[in-house]
């Protein structure tokens, strides 16, 4: 099978969420072009409408208008985040700065995801939380005047970092964060800088300093394509028998392109390359080109994981077709995604005839040449479904 052509993938989910929240905190009308229109993005848009923002319908190809009041209004009842962890955590940060009580909840999967990594530092800032489900949702937050925060994150998390930075923005207070070595996605910092806000990253990215210098001014943003979505098409191109695939107007943020470095190690420099084209509020954008390539095993160390955590399922699929054993170090965070993604990934690989094993927080995948055949279980996790769909493009594959 050949994989070839020119494709534009849907808008970046991480940037879409952050752009909507920032626009809701602006006083006036902002315009967002190329926004993702998925269920998660719709959850954020729907919640912001209930909190007083005027958000136009999310339609593919249409610009989204966000009329902000400079603040949020008290909601009439509970705020449902669907399956979106980014929505829930960023929302908690912003609500912490507002003087009313709100209850935040989500679907069954989201209610299992840990929230204390956000609520504990927000409590230090002055917000009050009432837990209704141990460490998960639903929970109630009562916000108000906040205090400056200095906080050391125990786990690299762009959602936690984003929640605390948005709390500083909404509350008008300083935030100083220390991340574990390697850091995490920096979409919030780039957006803030692109909007003229003061946020500084120092010491190789481990320290982030936010200083309040005013509110958000209404803005216009053209969101690039989501590189995490592009990754699945890259995987299909690598496993193909011929062709060349160009993915246009894709976000090339270096905190999101770690999987490309791993792919290059597995398939060589000629397997993928990038062509930068523009900037979108501090976010680099360009074209990603992928070609078929024989694959060999590699080791993905712990410092690399924050920049490719969402691409581990796709990389594990590629590892199952590579020569040798690939090791993914310290990927235990996958256990608290939309599913227990780590254990399901290994179990599904074994179900289709591959050799995969979880040892502690490490994942080992040994490649093979036999056609993958078997039935998988996704537990409603879209990244698992899409990764194994890529494996289903292999000749003679029967992945159900």
mmCIF file of N, CA, C and O in Angstrom, residues 48-128:
data_model
loop_
_atom_site.group_PDB
_atom_site.id
_atom_site.type_symbol
_atom_site.label_atom_id
_atom_site.label_comp_id
_atom_site.label_asym_id
_atom_site.label_seq_id
_atom_site.Cartn_x
_atom_site.Cartn_y
_atom_site.Cartn_z
ATOM 1 N N UNK A 48 -17.686 27.797 28.783
ATOM 2 C CA UNK A 48 -17.439 29.243 28.774
ATOM 3 C C UNK A 48 -18.721 30.024 28.499
ATOM 4 O O UNK A 48 -18.922 31.111 29.056
ATOM 5 N N UNK A 49 -19.605 29.482 27.679
ATOM 6 C CA UNK A 49 -20.896 30.139 27.464
ATOM 7 C C UNK A 49 -21.677 30.209 28.771
ATOM 8 O O UNK A 49 -22.307 31.222 29.076
ATOM 9 N N UNK A 50 -21.627 29.128 29.554
ATOM 10 C CA UNK A 50 -22.365 29.096 30.820
ATOM 11 C C UNK A 50 -21.719 29.975 31.870
ATOM 12 O O UNK A 50 -22.335 30.298 32.884
ATOM 13 N N UNK A 51 -20.478 30.378 31.621
ATOM 14 C CA UNK A 51 -19.765 31.252 32.544
ATOM 15 C C UNK A 51 -19.750 32.705 32.056
ATOM 16 O O UNK A 51 -19.003 33.524 32.576
ATOM 17 N N UNK A 52 -20.570 32.999 31.044
ATOM 18 C CA UNK A 52 -20.765 34.396 30.643
ATOM 19 C C UNK A 52 -20.124 34.814 29.342
ATOM 20 O O UNK A 52 -20.397 35.914 28.846
ATOM 21 N N UNK A 53 -19.260 33.976 28.749
ATOM 22 C CA UNK A 53 -18.616 34.353 27.495
ATOM 23 C C UNK A 53 -19.557 34.082 26.320
ATOM 24 O O UNK A 53 -20.380 33.167 26.367
ATOM 25 N N UNK A 54 -19.440 34.876 25.273
ATOM 26 C CA UNK A 54 -20.240 34.701 24.062
ATOM 27 C C UNK A 54 -19.374 33.976 23.032
ATOM 28 O O UNK A 54 -18.533 34.589 22.366
ATOM 29 N N UNK A 55 -19.559 32.662 22.923
ATOM 30 C CA UNK A 55 -18.743 31.838 22.029
ATOM 31 C C UNK A 55 -19.623 31.351 20.885
ATOM 32 O O UNK A 55 -20.627 30.676 21.111
ATOM 33 N N UNK A 56 -19.238 31.680 19.651
ATOM 34 C CA UNK A 56 -20.025 31.259 18.493
ATOM 35 C C UNK A 56 -19.902 29.751 18.297
ATOM 36 O O UNK A 56 -18.974 29.117 18.808
ATOM 37 N N UNK A 57 -20.836 29.138 17.544
ATOM 38 C CA UNK A 57 -20.789 27.686 17.335
ATOM 39 C C UNK A 57 -19.477 27.245 16.686
ATOM 40 O O UNK A 57 -18.914 27.955 15.859
ATOM 41 N N UNK A 58 -18.996 26.081 17.100
ATOM 42 C CA UNK A 58 -17.770 25.511 16.532
ATOM 43 C C UNK A 58 -18.145 24.710 15.297
ATOM 44 O O UNK A 58 -18.781 23.660 15.401
ATOM 45 N N UNK A 59 -17.767 25.235 14.124
ATOM 46 C CA UNK A 59 -18.026 24.550 12.866
ATOM 47 C C UNK A 59 -16.729 24.455 12.089
ATOM 48 O O UNK A 59 -15.961 25.416 12.038
ATOM 49 N N UNK A 60 -16.506 23.310 11.466
ATOM 50 C CA UNK A 60 -15.277 23.114 10.709
ATOM 51 C C UNK A 60 -15.151 24.174 9.613
ATOM 52 O O UNK A 60 -16.079 24.397 8.836
ATOM 53 N N UNK A 61 -14.009 24.842 9.563
ATOM 54 C CA UNK A 61 -13.752 25.847 8.553
ATOM 55 C C UNK A 61 -14.223 27.243 8.909
ATOM 56 O O UNK A 61 -13.921 28.195 8.189
ATOM 57 N N UNK A 62 -14.963 27.382 10.018
ATOM 58 C CA UNK A 62 -15.488 28.692 10.405
ATOM 59 C C UNK A 62 -14.634 29.307 11.519
ATOM 60 O O UNK A 62 -14.149 28.594 12.407
ATOM 61 N N UNK A 63 -14.457 30.631 11.459
ATOM 62 C CA UNK A 63 -13.788 31.314 12.558
ATOM 63 C C UNK A 63 -14.709 31.322 13.781
ATOM 64 O O UNK A 63 -15.927 31.455 13.667
ATOM 65 N N UNK A 64 -14.104 31.201 14.953
ATOM 66 C CA UNK A 64 -14.869 31.218 16.194
ATOM 67 C C UNK A 64 -14.737 32.603 16.819
ATOM 68 O O UNK A 64 -13.631 33.118 16.999
ATOM 69 N N UNK A 65 -15.871 33.184 17.156
ATOM 70 C CA UNK A 65 -15.903 34.482 17.841
ATOM 71 C C UNK A 65 -16.072 34.243 19.337
ATOM 72 O O UNK A 65 -16.956 33.508 19.762
ATOM 73 N N UNK A 66 -15.200 34.853 20.116
ATOM 74 C CA UNK A 66 -15.302 34.741 21.576
ATOM 75 C C UNK A 66 -15.413 36.145 22.151
ATOM 76 O O UNK A 66 -14.470 36.936 22.078
ATOM 77 N N UNK A 67 -16.585 36.450 22.692
ATOM 78 C CA UNK A 67 -16.789 37.733 23.354
ATOM 79 C C UNK A 67 -16.566 37.570 24.845
ATOM 80 O O UNK A 67 -17.334 36.876 25.522
ATOM 81 N N UNK A 68 -15.512 38.187 25.354
ATOM 82 C CA UNK A 68 -15.178 38.049 26.766
ATOM 83 C C UNK A 68 -15.593 39.252 27.583
ATOM 84 O O UNK A 68 -15.705 40.373 27.065
ATOM 85 N N UNK A 69 -15.813 39.034 28.871
ATOM 86 C CA UNK A 69 -16.185 40.097 29.806
ATOM 87 C C UNK A 69 -15.017 40.523 30.684
ATOM 88 O O UNK A 69 -15.173 41.390 31.543
ATOM 89 N N UNK A 70 -13.848 39.882 30.480
ATOM 90 C CA UNK A 70 -12.721 40.152 31.358
ATOM 91 C C UNK A 70 -12.751 39.335 32.630
ATOM 92 O O UNK A 70 -11.813 39.361 33.424
ATOM 93 N N UNK A 71 -13.817 38.604 32.832
ATOM 94 C CA UNK A 71 -13.999 37.767 34.024
ATOM 95 C C UNK A 71 -15.084 36.746 33.709
ATOM 96 O O UNK A 71 -15.771 36.835 32.677
ATOM 97 N N UNK A 72 -15.262 35.770 34.608
ATOM 98 C CA UNK A 72 -16.317 34.782 34.457
ATOM 99 C C UNK A 72 -17.463 35.103 35.400
ATOM 100 O O UNK A 72 -17.270 35.755 36.438
ATOM 101 N N UNK A 73 -18.668 34.654 35.049
ATOM 102 C CA UNK A 73 -19.846 34.841 35.881
ATOM 103 C C UNK A 73 -20.218 33.534 36.580
ATOM 104 O O UNK A 73 -19.916 32.448 36.081
ATOM 105 N N UNK A 74 -20.867 33.634 37.712
ATOM 106 C CA UNK A 74 -21.237 32.444 38.477
ATOM 107 C C UNK A 74 -22.194 31.573 37.665
ATOM 108 O O UNK A 74 -23.205 32.061 37.155
ATOM 109 N N UNK A 75 -21.892 30.268 37.531
ATOM 110 C CA UNK A 75 -22.755 29.382 36.733
ATOM 111 C C UNK A 75 -24.002 28.990 37.516
ATOM 112 O O UNK A 75 -23.984 28.945 38.752
ATOM 113 N N UNK A 76 -25.091 28.656 36.807
ATOM 114 C CA UNK A 76 -26.324 28.294 37.506
ATOM 115 C C UNK A 76 -26.280 26.912 38.144
ATOM 116 O O UNK A 76 -27.017 26.646 39.094
ATOM 117 N N UNK A 77 -25.439 26.018 37.633
ATOM 118 C CA UNK A 77 -25.342 24.667 38.198
ATOM 119 C C UNK A 77 -23.979 24.080 37.843
ATOM 120 O O UNK A 77 -23.069 24.811 37.427
ATOM 121 N N UNK A 78 -23.827 22.768 37.986
ATOM 122 C CA UNK A 78 -22.520 22.127 37.816
ATOM 123 C C UNK A 78 -21.988 22.295 36.393
ATOM 124 O O UNK A 78 -22.743 22.358 35.422
ATOM 125 N N UNK A 79 -20.671 22.342 36.297
ATOM 126 C CA UNK A 79 -19.974 22.503 35.023
ATOM 127 C C UNK A 79 -19.434 21.145 34.589
ATOM 128 O O UNK A 79 -18.571 20.574 35.262
ATOM 129 N N UNK A 80 -19.931 20.627 33.469
ATOM 130 C CA UNK A 80 -19.563 19.280 33.014
ATOM 131 C C UNK A 80 -18.503 19.387 31.930
ATOM 132 O O UNK A 80 -18.734 19.977 30.873
ATOM 133 N N UNK A 81 -17.335 18.781 32.168
ATOM 134 C CA UNK A 81 -16.195 18.872 31.259
ATOM 135 C C UNK A 81 -16.111 17.718 30.279
ATOM 136 O O UNK A 81 -15.118 17.605 29.545
ATOM 137 N N UNK A 82 -17.121 16.849 30.258
ATOM 138 C CA UNK A 82 -17.075 15.710 29.360
ATOM 139 C C UNK A 82 -15.894 14.819 29.679
ATOM 140 O O UNK A 82 -15.690 14.412 30.828
ATOM 141 N N UNK A 83 -15.070 14.543 28.681
ATOM 142 C CA UNK A 83 -13.897 13.671 28.835
ATOM 143 C C UNK A 83 -12.592 14.463 28.815
ATOM 144 O O UNK A 83 -11.513 13.893 28.755
ATOM 145 N N UNK A 84 -12.671 15.789 28.900
ATOM 146 C CA UNK A 84 -11.502 16.636 28.668
ATOM 147 C C UNK A 84 -10.772 17.011 29.954
ATOM 148 O O UNK A 84 -11.217 17.880 30.712
ATOM 149 N N UNK A 85 -9.621 16.384 30.176
ATOM 150 C CA UNK A 85 -8.800 16.724 31.328
ATOM 151 C C UNK A 85 -8.236 18.129 31.238
ATOM 152 O O UNK A 85 -8.102 18.822 32.255
ATOM 153 N N UNK A 86 -7.881 18.577 30.029
ATOM 154 C CA UNK A 86 -7.368 19.931 29.874
ATOM 155 C C UNK A 86 -8.424 20.947 30.265
ATOM 156 O O UNK A 86 -8.146 21.920 30.980
ATOM 157 N N UNK A 87 -9.665 20.736 29.809
ATOM 158 C CA UNK A 87 -10.750 21.634 30.177
ATOM 159 C C UNK A 87 -10.884 21.720 31.691
ATOM 160 O O UNK A 87 -10.944 22.816 32.270
ATOM 161 N N UNK A 88 -10.941 20.567 32.358
ATOM 162 C CA UNK A 88 -11.175 20.540 33.800
ATOM 163 C C UNK A 88 -10.065 21.252 34.564
ATOM 164 O O UNK A 88 -10.328 22.091 35.440
ATOM 165 N N UNK A 89 -8.811 20.942 34.242
ATOM 166 C CA UNK A 89 -7.718 21.482 35.038
ATOM 167 C C UNK A 89 -7.496 22.970 34.789
ATOM 168 O O UNK A 89 -7.285 23.744 35.734
ATOM 169 N N UNK A 90 -7.551 23.405 33.528
ATOM 170 C CA UNK A 90 -7.402 24.839 33.271
ATOM 171 C C UNK A 90 -8.571 25.604 33.880
ATOM 172 O O UNK A 90 -8.391 26.706 34.437
ATOM 173 N N UNK A 91 -9.768 25.047 33.787
ATOM 174 C CA UNK A 91 -10.946 25.698 34.357
ATOM 175 C C UNK A 91 -10.805 25.872 35.862
ATOM 176 O O UNK A 91 -11.129 26.944 36.410
ATOM 177 N N UNK A 92 -10.307 24.851 36.565
ATOM 178 C CA UNK A 92 -10.125 24.962 38.013
ATOM 179 C C UNK A 92 -9.179 26.108 38.353
ATOM 180 O O UNK A 92 -9.395 26.836 39.326
ATOM 181 N N UNK A 93 -8.118 26.269 37.566
ATOM 182 C CA UNK A 93 -7.195 27.363 37.811
ATOM 183 C C UNK A 93 -7.861 28.717 37.688
ATOM 184 O O UNK A 93 -7.668 29.611 38.527
ATOM 185 N N UNK A 94 -8.682 28.896 36.660
ATOM 186 C CA UNK A 94 -9.350 30.183 36.452
ATOM 187 C C UNK A 94 -10.432 30.419 37.500
ATOM 188 O O UNK A 94 -10.567 31.522 38.037
ATOM 189 N N UNK A 95 -11.208 29.375 37.806
ATOM 190 C CA UNK A 95 -12.258 29.528 38.819
ATOM 191 C C UNK A 95 -11.682 29.884 40.182
ATOM 192 O O UNK A 95 -12.345 30.550 40.996
ATOM 193 N N UNK A 96 -10.462 29.451 40.464
ATOM 194 C CA UNK A 96 -9.847 29.745 41.771
ATOM 195 C C UNK A 96 -9.740 31.229 42.037
ATOM 196 O O UNK A 96 -9.663 31.652 43.197
ATOM 197 N N UNK A 97 -9.753 32.040 40.988
ATOM 198 C CA UNK A 97 -9.610 33.493 41.151
ATOM 199 C C UNK A 97 -10.946 34.225 41.158
ATOM 200 O O UNK A 97 -10.969 35.458 41.224
ATOM 201 N N UNK A 98 -12.057 33.495 41.092
ATOM 202 C CA UNK A 98 -13.371 34.135 41.010
ATOM 203 C C UNK A 98 -14.158 33.933 42.304
ATOM 204 O O UNK A 98 -14.214 32.801 42.816
ATOM 205 N N UNK A 99 -14.805 34.978 42.809
ATOM 206 C CA UNK A 99 -15.432 34.930 44.136
ATOM 207 C C UNK A 99 -16.818 34.297 44.145
ATOM 208 O O UNK A 99 -17.809 34.922 44.528
ATOM 209 N N UNK A 100 -16.915 33.057 43.728
ATOM 210 C CA UNK A 100 -18.160 32.312 43.821
ATOM 211 C C UNK A 100 -17.833 30.826 43.903
ATOM 212 O O UNK A 100 -16.694 30.423 43.669
ATOM 213 N N UNK A 101 -18.840 30.043 44.226
ATOM 214 C CA UNK A 101 -18.672 28.595 44.334
ATOM 215 C C UNK A 101 -19.148 27.935 43.039
ATOM 216 O O UNK A 101 -20.207 28.293 42.518
ATOM 217 N N UNK A 102 -18.378 26.995 42.540
ATOM 218 C CA UNK A 102 -18.753 26.257 41.336
ATOM 219 C C UNK A 102 -18.358 24.797 41.510
ATOM 220 O O UNK A 102 -17.337 24.489 42.143
ATOM 221 N N UNK A 103 -19.157 23.913 40.967
ATOM 222 C CA UNK A 103 -18.868 22.485 41.000
ATOM 223 C C UNK A 103 -18.464 22.027 39.602
ATOM 224 O O UNK A 103 -19.133 22.352 38.618
ATOM 225 N N UNK A 104 -17.368 21.295 39.528
ATOM 226 C CA UNK A 104 -16.823 20.821 38.253
ATOM 227 C C UNK A 104 -16.893 19.298 38.240
ATOM 228 O O UNK A 104 -16.489 18.638 39.204
ATOM 229 N N UNK A 105 -17.390 18.744 37.147
ATOM 230 C CA UNK A 105 -17.496 17.294 37.030
ATOM 231 C C UNK A 105 -17.145 16.879 35.605
ATOM 232 O O UNK A 105 -16.754 17.685 34.778
ATOM 233 N N UNK A 106 -17.286 15.575 35.310
ATOM 234 C CA UNK A 106 -16.960 15.054 33.981
ATOM 235 C C UNK A 106 -17.539 13.673 33.818
ATOM 236 O O UNK A 106 -18.291 13.186 34.670
ATOM 237 N N UNK A 107 -17.181 13.013 32.711
ATOM 238 C CA UNK A 107 -17.708 11.674 32.485
ATOM 239 C C UNK A 107 -16.980 10.660 33.372
ATOM 240 O O UNK A 107 -16.096 11.016 34.165
ATOM 241 N N UNK A 108 -17.357 9.394 33.240
ATOM 242 C CA UNK A 108 -16.801 8.353 34.114
ATOM 243 C C UNK A 108 -15.284 8.299 34.044
ATOM 244 O O UNK A 108 -14.599 8.174 35.067
ATOM 245 N N UNK A 109 -14.734 8.393 32.845
ATOM 246 C CA UNK A 109 -13.286 8.343 32.677
ATOM 247 C C UNK A 109 -12.613 9.539 33.332
ATOM 248 O O UNK A 109 -11.628 9.380 34.064
ATOM 249 N N UNK A 110 -13.126 10.734 33.093
ATOM 250 C CA UNK A 110 -12.509 11.936 33.646
ATOM 251 C C UNK A 110 -12.595 11.963 35.168
ATOM 252 O O UNK A 110 -11.681 12.450 35.849
ATOM 253 N N UNK A 111 -13.674 11.412 35.722
ATOM 254 C CA UNK A 111 -13.825 11.413 37.186
ATOM 255 C C UNK A 111 -12.782 10.539 37.871
ATOM 256 O O UNK A 111 -12.564 10.672 39.080
ATOM 257 N N UNK A 112 -12.105 9.666 37.112
ATOM 258 C CA UNK A 112 -11.054 8.830 37.694
ATOM 259 C C UNK A 112 -9.686 9.507 37.651
ATOM 260 O O UNK A 112 -8.736 8.997 38.256
ATOM 261 N N UNK A 113 -9.548 10.608 36.962
ATOM 262 C CA UNK A 113 -8.232 11.216 36.776
ATOM 263 C C UNK A 113 -7.872 12.102 37.974
ATOM 264 O O UNK A 113 -8.731 12.786 38.541
ATOM 265 N N UNK A 114 -6.598 12.112 38.390
ATOM 266 C CA UNK A 114 -6.204 12.821 39.619
ATOM 267 C C UNK A 114 -6.287 14.337 39.454
ATOM 268 O O UNK A 114 -5.851 14.901 38.448
ATOM 269 N N UNK A 115 -6.817 15.005 40.485
ATOM 270 C CA UNK A 115 -6.973 16.459 40.461
ATOM 271 C C UNK A 115 -6.203 17.168 41.573
ATOM 272 O O UNK A 115 -6.026 18.381 41.514
ATOM 273 N N UNK A 116 -5.732 16.411 42.569
ATOM 274 C CA UNK A 116 -5.021 17.087 43.667
ATOM 275 C C UNK A 116 -3.730 17.744 43.203
ATOM 276 O O UNK A 116 -3.265 18.707 43.825
ATOM 277 N N UNK A 117 -3.128 17.236 42.128
ATOM 278 C CA UNK A 117 -1.922 17.871 41.609
ATOM 279 C C UNK A 117 -2.216 19.313 41.189
ATOM 280 O O UNK A 117 -1.296 20.134 41.081
ATOM 281 N N UNK A 118 -3.504 19.643 40.956
ATOM 282 C CA UNK A 118 -3.925 21.014 40.661
ATOM 283 C C UNK A 118 -4.487 21.691 41.907
ATOM 284 O O UNK A 118 -4.152 22.839 42.216
ATOM 285 N N UNK A 119 -5.360 20.995 42.621
ATOM 286 C CA UNK A 119 -6.067 21.644 43.730
ATOM 287 C C UNK A 119 -5.160 21.961 44.914
ATOM 288 O O UNK A 119 -5.393 22.949 45.626
ATOM 289 N N UNK A 120 -4.124 21.157 45.156
ATOM 290 C CA UNK A 120 -3.227 21.446 46.284
ATOM 291 C C UNK A 120 -2.513 22.787 46.116
ATOM 292 O O UNK A 120 -2.567 23.639 47.015
ATOM 293 N N UNK A 121 -1.829 23.056 44.990
ATOM 294 C CA UNK A 121 -1.212 24.376 44.843
ATOM 295 C C UNK A 121 -2.228 25.513 44.750
ATOM 296 O O UNK A 121 -1.952 26.636 45.219
ATOM 297 N N UNK A 122 -3.407 25.255 44.169
ATOM 298 C CA UNK A 122 -4.424 26.303 44.127
ATOM 299 C C UNK A 122 -4.942 26.619 45.525
ATOM 300 O O UNK A 122 -5.297 27.771 45.824
ATOM 301 N N UNK A 123 -4.980 25.623 46.394
ATOM 302 C CA UNK A 123 -5.340 25.860 47.797
ATOM 303 C C UNK A 123 -4.293 26.751 48.471
ATOM 304 O O UNK A 123 -4.633 27.648 49.260
ATOM 305 N N UNK A 124 -3.019 26.512 48.160
ATOM 306 C CA UNK A 124 -1.956 27.377 48.693
ATOM 307 C C UNK A 124 -2.153 28.825 48.254
ATOM 308 O O UNK A 124 -1.796 29.760 48.987
ATOM 309 N N UNK A 125 -2.727 29.019 47.087
ATOM 310 C CA UNK A 125 -2.954 30.369 46.584
ATOM 311 C C UNK A 125 -4.159 31.036 47.244
ATOM 312 O O UNK A 125 -4.310 32.258 47.154
ATOM 313 N N UNK A 126 -5.042 30.236 47.863
ATOM 314 C CA UNK A 126 -6.171 30.836 48.570
ATOM 315 C C UNK A 126 -7.533 30.308 48.197
ATOM 316 O O UNK A 126 -8.532 30.693 48.814
ATOM 317 N N UNK A 127 -7.622 29.435 47.191
ATOM 318 C CA UNK A 127 -8.909 28.854 46.818
ATOM 319 C C UNK A 127 -9.295 27.751 47.801
ATOM 320 O O UNK A 127 -8.440 27.171 48.476
ATOM 321 N N UNK A 128 -10.586 27.450 47.864
ATOM 322 C CA UNK A 128 -11.092 26.399 48.752
ATOM 323 C C UNK A 128 -11.770 25.323 47.909
ATOM 324 O O UNK A 128 -12.595 25.635 47.045
#
